[in-house]
Coordinates of C-alpha atoms in Angstrom, one line a residue:
M1 CA 45.5 63.9 24.0
T2 CA 47.5 66.9 23.0
D3 CA 46.6 69.9 21.0
Q4 CA 49.5 69.5 18.6
P5 CA 49.0 68.7 14.9
Y6 CA 49.3 65.1 13.9
Q7 CA 52.7 64.4 12.5
G8 CA 52.3 61.0 11.0
Y9 CA 54.7 58.0 11.2
D10 CA 56.7 55.7 8.9
G11 CA 56.7 58.0 6.0
Y12 CA 53.1 59.0 6.5
D13 CA 52.6 62.6 5.4
G14 CA 50.4 63.5 8.3
Y15 CA 47.3 63.8 6.2
D16 CA 44.3 63.6 8.4
P17 CA 41.0 63.1 6.6
Y18 CA 39.1 64.6 9.5
R19 CA 41.2 67.8 9.5
Q20 CA 39.6 70.9 8.1
Q21 CA 41.5 72.3 5.2
P22 CA 42.0 76.1 5.0
A23 CA 39.7 77.7 2.5
P24 CA 41.2 79.3 -0.6
Q25 CA 42.1 82.9 -0.6
G26 CA 39.2 85.1 -1.4
W27 CA 36.7 82.9 0.1
P28 CA 35.4 83.1 3.6
Q29 CA 36.1 80.4 6.1
Q30 CA 33.0 78.1 6.3
Q31 CA 31.8 76.0 9.2
P32 CA 30.1 73.0 7.7
Y33 CA 27.3 71.4 9.7
D34 CA 27.8 73.9 12.5
D35 CA 30.4 71.7 14.1
P36 CA 31.9 73.6 17.1
Q37 CA 35.2 71.8 16.6
A38 CA 35.4 73.1 13.0
A39 CA 36.4 76.5 14.5
Q40 CA 39.9 75.2 15.2
P41 CA 42.2 76.5 12.4
Y42 CA 44.2 73.4 11.7
T43 CA 43.3 70.2 13.5
Q44 CA 40.3 68.3 14.8
Q45 CA 40.3 67.7 18.5
W46 CA 39.7 64.1 19.8
Q47 CA 37.8 63.9 23.1
G48 CA 38.1 60.1 23.8
Q49 CA 40.0 57.0 22.8
T50 CA 41.0 56.7 19.2
W51 CA 42.0 54.0 16.9
E52 CA 43.9 53.3 13.7
T53 CA 43.4 56.2 11.3
Q54 CA 45.3 54.8 8.4
V55 CA 43.3 55.3 5.3
Q56 CA 42.3 52.1 3.6
P57 CA 41.2 52.5 0.0
P58 CA 37.9 50.9 -0.7
V59 CA 38.0 47.6 -2.6
A60 CA 35.6 47.4 -5.4
P61 CA 34.2 43.9 -6.1
P62 CA 34.7 42.4 -9.5
A63 CA 32.1 43.1 -12.1
E64 CA 31.0 39.5 -12.3
E65 CA 30.3 39.5 -8.6
T66 CA 28.3 42.7 -8.7
A67 CA 26.2 41.6 -11.7
Y68 CA 23.7 40.0 -9.3
M69 CA 23.8 40.9 -5.6
P70 CA 21.5 38.9 -3.4
S71 CA 19.7 40.4 -0.5
Q72 CA 21.9 41.6 2.4
G73 CA 21.6 39.8 5.7
A74 CA 23.3 37.5 8.1
G75 CA 24.6 34.5 6.2
A76 CA 23.7 35.8 2.7
A77 CA 25.9 34.1 0.1
Y78 CA 26.0 33.9 -3.6
G79 CA 28.1 31.1 -5.1
G80 CA 31.5 31.1 -3.4
Y81 CA 31.3 34.8 -2.4
Q82 CA 30.3 35.5 1.2
E83 CA 28.3 38.7 1.6
P84 CA 29.0 40.6 4.9
G85 CA 26.0 41.5 7.0
W86 CA 25.0 45.0 8.1
G87 CA 27.1 46.8 10.6
G88 CA 30.4 45.6 9.1
T89 CA 30.2 42.0 10.5
Q90 CA 30.8 39.1 8.2
A91 CA 28.4 36.2 8.4
P92 CA 30.0 32.8 9.0
A93 CA 30.4 30.7 5.9
P94 CA 27.8 27.9 5.6
T95 CA 28.9 24.5 6.6
Q96 CA 29.1 22.1 3.8
T97 CA 27.2 18.9 4.7
P98 CA 28.5 15.9 2.8
A99 CA 25.8 14.1 0.8
P100 CA 24.7 10.9 2.4
A101 CA 26.0 7.8 0.8
Q102 CA 23.4 5.9 -1.1
A103 CA 22.1 3.0 0.9
P104 CA 22.5 -0.4 -0.8
A105 CA 19.4 -2.0 -2.1
Q106 CA 17.8 -4.2 0.4
T107 CA 16.2 -7.5 -0.4
P108 CA 12.7 -8.0 1.1
P109 CA 12.6 -10.6 3.8
T110 CA 12.1 -14.2 2.8
D111 CA 10.8 -15.5 6.0
G112 CA 7.4 -16.1 4.6
S113 CA 5.8 -12.9 6.0
E114 CA 6.4 -10.9 2.8
P115 CA 7.0 -11.8 -0.8
G116 CA 10.7 -12.1 -1.5
Y117 CA 12.7 -11.8 -4.7
G118 CA 15.9 -13.6 -5.7
P119 CA 19.1 -11.9 -6.9
A120 CA 19.1 -10.0 -10.1
T121 CA 20.4 -11.8 -13.2
V122 CA 21.1 -10.9 -16.8
A123 CA 18.4 -13.2 -18.1
G124 CA 15.9 -12.2 -15.4
N125 CA 14.8 -14.1 -12.3
A126 CA 11.1 -14.8 -11.9
R127 CA 9.5 -14.4 -8.5
I128 CA 8.9 -17.8 -6.8
T129 CA 5.6 -18.4 -5.2
D130 CA 5.0 -19.0 -1.5
A131 CA 4.2 -22.7 -2.2
Q132 CA 7.5 -23.1 -4.1
R133 CA 9.4 -21.5 -1.2
A134 CA 7.7 -23.7 1.2
R135 CA 8.7 -26.8 -0.7
L136 CA 12.3 -25.6 -1.0
E137 CA 12.4 -25.0 2.8
G138 CA 10.9 -28.4 3.5
R139 CA 7.5 -27.2 4.6
S140 CA 4.2 -28.3 3.3
P141 CA 2.4 -26.0 0.9
I142 CA -0.9 -27.2 2.3
I143 CA -2.3 -25.0 5.1
E144 CA -5.8 -25.8 6.2
P145 CA -8.3 -23.1 7.3
G146 CA -8.4 -22.7 11.1
V147 CA -11.2 -22.6 13.6
Q148 CA -12.5 -19.2 12.6
P149 CA -13.2 -20.1 8.9
A150 CA -14.7 -23.3 10.1
G151 CA -17.0 -21.4 12.4
L152 CA -18.2 -19.2 9.6
T153 CA -18.8 -22.2 7.4
A154 CA -20.8 -23.8 10.2
L155 CA -22.8 -20.7 10.7
L156 CA -23.6 -20.4 7.0
G157 CA -24.5 -24.1 6.8
L158 CA -26.9 -23.7 9.7
L159 CA -28.5 -20.7 8.0
L160 CA -29.0 -22.8 4.9
A161 CA -30.5 -25.6 6.9
G162 CA -32.9 -23.3 8.8
A163 CA -33.9 -21.3 5.7
A164 CA -34.6 -24.6 3.8
A165 CA -37.0 -25.6 6.5
I166 CA -38.9 -22.4 6.0
G167 CA -39.2 -22.4 2.3
P168 CA -37.3 -21.8 -1.0
Y169 CA -37.6 -18.1 -1.0
A170 CA -36.1 -17.9 2.5
L171 CA -33.3 -20.2 1.2
V172 CA -32.4 -17.6 -1.4
V173 CA -30.9 -15.2 1.1
P174 CA -28.1 -17.3 2.6
L175 CA -27.6 -19.0 -0.8
V176 CA -26.8 -15.6 -2.5
A177 CA -24.2 -14.9 0.2
L178 CA -22.7 -18.3 -0.3
Q179 CA -22.5 -17.8 -4.1
A180 CA -20.9 -14.3 -3.7
V181 CA -18.2 -15.6 -1.4
T182 CA -17.6 -18.6 -3.7
A183 CA -17.0 -16.4 -6.8
A184 CA -14.6 -14.1 -5.0
G185 CA -12.8 -16.9 -3.1
W186 CA -12.0 -18.9 -6.2
F187 CA -10.3 -16.0 -8.0
R188 CA -8.3 -15.2 -4.9
L189 CA -7.3 -18.9 -4.5
N190 CA -5.9 -18.8 -8.0
G191 CA -3.9 -15.7 -7.3
M192 CA -6.0 -13.4 -9.4
W193 CA -6.9 -10.3 -7.4
P194 CA -8.5 -8.0 -8.1
A195 CA -10.5 -9.7 -10.9
R196 CA -13.7 -7.6 -10.7
Q197 CA -14.9 -8.5 -14.2
G198 CA -14.6 -12.3 -13.6
I199 CA -16.1 -12.2 -10.1
A200 CA -19.0 -10.1 -11.3
L201 CA -19.6 -12.5 -14.3
A202 CA -19.6 -15.5 -12.0
F203 CA -21.9 -13.9 -9.5
A204 CA -24.2 -12.7 -12.2
G205 CA -24.4 -16.3 -13.5
A206 CA -25.3 -17.6 -10.0
L207 CA -28.1 -15.0 -9.7
T208 CA -29.4 -15.9 -13.1
A209 CA -29.5 -19.6 -12.1
D210 CA -31.4 -18.7 -8.9
V211 CA -34.0 -16.7 -10.9
A212 CA -34.3 -19.4 -13.5
L213 CA -34.9 -22.0 -10.9
L214 CA -37.6 -20.1 -9.1
A215 CA -39.2 -19.2 -12.4
S216 CA -39.2 -22.8 -13.7
G217 CA -40.5 -24.4 -10.5
R218 CA -37.0 -25.4 -9.4
T219 CA -36.2 -27.5 -12.4
P220 CA -32.6 -28.7 -12.6
A221 CA -32.5 -27.9 -16.3
A222 CA -32.2 -24.2 -15.4
I223 CA -28.8 -24.8 -13.9
L224 CA -27.5 -26.6 -17.0
G225 CA -28.9 -23.9 -19.3
T226 CA -27.2 -21.2 -17.2
L227 CA -23.9 -23.0 -17.2
G228 CA -24.0 -23.2 -21.0
V229 CA -24.8 -19.6 -21.5
W230 CA -22.1 -18.4 -19.1
V231 CA -19.4 -20.6 -20.7
L232 CA -20.2 -18.8 -24.0
L233 CA -20.1 -15.4 -22.3
A234 CA -16.7 -16.2 -20.7
L235 CA -15.3 -17.2 -24.1
V236 CA -16.5 -14.0 -25.8
L237 CA -15.0 -11.8 -23.1
Q238 CA -11.7 -13.5 -23.2
L239 CA -11.6 -13.3 -27.0
R240 CA -12.0 -9.5 -26.7
S241 CA -9.1 -9.3 -24.2
H242 CA -5.8 -7.8 -25.4
A243 CA -3.7 -9.8 -22.9
D244 CA -1.2 -12.4 -23.7
P245 CA -2.5 -15.8 -24.9
D246 CA -1.3 -17.5 -21.7
E247 CA -3.0 -14.9 -19.5
R248 CA -6.2 -15.1 -21.5
M249 CA -6.3 -18.9 -21.2
Y250 CA -5.6 -18.7 -17.5
G251 CA -8.3 -16.1 -17.0
L252 CA -10.8 -18.1 -19.0
M253 CA -10.3 -21.2 -16.9
A254 CA -10.6 -19.3 -13.7
T255 CA -13.7 -17.5 -14.8
M256 CA -15.4 -20.7 -16.0
A257 CA -14.5 -22.6 -12.8
S258 CA -15.7 -19.8 -10.6
A259 CA -18.9 -19.4 -12.5
A260 CA -19.5 -23.2 -12.5
L261 CA -19.0 -23.4 -8.7
A262 CA -21.3 -20.4 -8.0
I263 CA -24.0 -21.8 -10.3
V264 CA -23.7 -25.3 -9.0
A265 CA -24.3 -24.0 -5.5
S266 CA -27.8 -23.3 -6.8
G267 CA -28.4 -27.0 -6.4
Y268 CA -29.5 -26.3 -2.9
L269 CA -32.5 -24.4 -4.3
A270 CA -33.3 -27.2 -6.7
S271 CA -33.1 -29.9 -3.9
H272 CA -35.8 -31.0 -1.6
G273 CA -36.1 -28.9 1.6
D274 CA -35.5 -31.8 4.0
A275 CA -32.4 -32.9 2.0
V276 CA -31.0 -29.4 2.2
T277 CA -31.6 -29.3 6.0
V278 CA -29.8 -32.6 6.5
G279 CA -27.0 -31.9 4.1
A280 CA -26.2 -28.4 5.3
A281 CA -26.3 -29.4 9.0
S282 CA -24.0 -32.3 8.3
V283 CA -21.5 -30.1 6.4
A284 CA -21.5 -27.7 9.3
V285 CA -20.6 -30.4 11.8
A286 CA -18.0 -32.0 9.6
V287 CA -16.1 -28.8 9.0
L288 CA -16.0 -28.0 12.7
V289 CA -14.7 -31.4 13.6
R290 CA -12.1 -31.2 10.8
A291 CA -10.7 -28.0 12.3
L292 CA -9.8 -29.7 15.6
P293 CA -6.1 -30.2 16.2
L294 CA -5.9 -33.9 15.3
P295 CA -3.8 -35.9 12.9
T296 CA -5.1 -35.7 9.4
P297 CA -6.4 -39.3 9.1
A298 CA -8.0 -39.2 12.5
S299 CA -9.5 -35.8 11.8
V300 CA -11.0 -36.9 8.4
A301 CA -12.5 -40.1 10.0
A302 CA -13.9 -38.2 13.0
S303 CA -15.5 -35.6 10.7
L304 CA -17.2 -38.2 8.6
L305 CA -18.5 -40.0 11.6
A306 CA -19.7 -36.8 13.1
A307 CA -21.4 -35.8 9.8
A308 CA -23.2 -39.1 9.6
G309 CA -24.4 -38.7 13.2
A310 CA -25.6 -35.2 12.5
G311 CA -27.3 -36.4 9.4
A312 CA -29.1 -39.2 11.2
L313 CA -30.3 -36.7 13.9
A314 CA -31.5 -34.2 11.3
G315 CA -33.1 -37.0 9.4
A316 CA -35.1 -38.0 12.4
L317 CA -36.3 -34.5 12.8
T318 CA -37.2 -34.0 9.1
G319 CA -38.7 -37.4 8.3
L320 CA -35.8 -38.9 6.4
G321 CA -34.9 -41.3 9.2
S322 CA -31.8 -43.3 8.9
A323 CA -31.3 -42.3 5.3
G324 CA -30.2 -39.0 6.7
A325 CA -27.0 -40.6 7.9
L326 CA -26.1 -41.6 4.4
L327 CA -26.9 -38.2 3.0
G328 CA -24.9 -36.5 5.7
A329 CA -21.9 -38.7 5.1
G330 CA -22.0 -38.1 1.3
A331 CA -22.3 -34.4 1.7
A332 CA -19.4 -34.4 4.2
V333 CA -17.2 -36.2 1.7
C334 CA -17.7 -33.5 -0.9
A335 CA -17.3 -30.8 1.7
L336 CA -13.9 -32.2 2.8
I337 CA -12.8 -32.2 -0.8
G338 CA -13.7 -28.5 -1.0
H339 CA -11.9 -27.9 2.3
R340 CA -8.8 -29.6 0.9
V341 CA -8.9 -27.5 -2.3
A342 CA -9.1 -24.3 -0.2
S343 CA -6.0 -25.4 1.7
Y344 CA -3.8 -26.0 -1.4
D345 CA -0.8 -24.1 -2.5
Y346 CA 0.0 -22.1 0.6
P347 CA -3.1 -20.0 0.7
S348 CA -3.4 -16.6 2.4
R349 CA -5.6 -15.6 5.3
F350 CA -8.0 -14.0 2.8
V351 CA -8.3 -17.2 0.9
H352 CA -9.2 -19.0 4.2
F353 CA -12.0 -16.5 4.9
T354 CA -13.5 -16.7 1.4
A355 CA -12.7 -20.0 -0.4
G356 CA -12.1 -21.8 2.9
V357 CA -15.6 -20.8 4.0
A358 CA -17.6 -21.3 0.8
L359 CA -16.0 -24.2 -1.0
P360 CA -17.1 -26.9 1.4
L361 CA -20.7 -25.9 1.1
A362 CA -20.6 -25.2 -2.6
A363 CA -18.9 -28.6 -3.3
A364 CA -21.6 -30.4 -1.3
A365 CA -24.5 -29.0 -3.3
P366 CA -24.5 -31.7 -6.0
A367 CA -24.3 -34.5 -3.4
V368 CA -27.3 -33.0 -1.6
Y369 CA -29.3 -32.8 -4.7
L370 CA -28.5 -36.3 -6.0
L371 CA -28.8 -38.1 -2.7
G372 CA -31.9 -36.1 -1.8
R373 CA -33.5 -37.2 -5.1
A374 CA -32.6 -40.8 -4.4
L375 CA -33.5 -41.0 -0.8
V376 CA -36.5 -38.8 -0.4

């Protein structure tokens, strides 16, 4: 660097903003901020490298941009205006991420694992049931309960048989469990879930029938009286409903059928103890044999023969003798009907573990009572 005054270039007048201007006449020369370089009369001396000293006039932002200034910082932006960060560095503009394209609506799978829906139409398209889909695909809508529900049915039947040998009050315990599962399973078999009011009403009717039987000395008239009262209650509740007429009729029929099955199961309590032991044991054996992987005709025949044999054996132990075979075969026929009903219309696994367990035993109760009265 030289000690000569800066002369400027390209028409620049040589004005240096860092140069100390001479004080007006009459005023003493001042040394602002005690800068030792300010003692030079005309120019400021540079001690190192320099840079462009061209004066750039400050650019004032428009009024609309300064009306609201967001907080300073790296990457601070307001609208389309990018704010520079501290230290004179400008933050990079944010990268605009394109909005993801809306995924097309997916149709639930129709492989039978989940409920599927058909394509949308102007007039609407009602959901088809699993049984209807099975028929359209050439499959049978009848799925029988497997070995596990059959095992639970056999266990419950053996509990009924053992409790009946003890006494009527011991029989109430497994009977109440059977009635509860019957009430819940029937509503689920009809596709009505949850139906707490109907299930509670049916179960309450079963409990009322049990109490009435015990209070009346196990008179069968208590079952018929309870059925009449509960039909009236179901009618009153459905009349107070605000649902559509079709739904009210459907609910009325399901409630009455569930209550009837649960109350009819009280026939075990009205029957003779030996008849209950023979009938429940025969149903347990018949359901187990029916669950074996055999063709349907062979399975039905084998289950009836096994039930008759179990009835004869139980009759020999209880005093019924050979009449136990007839009672066991009759109870097995009713149990197989209940087993078939629980298999109808492509039921779910929950149906198998409720209606599939309870309906064979509940359907066999009238046969046990009638045959027991005739044979004992």
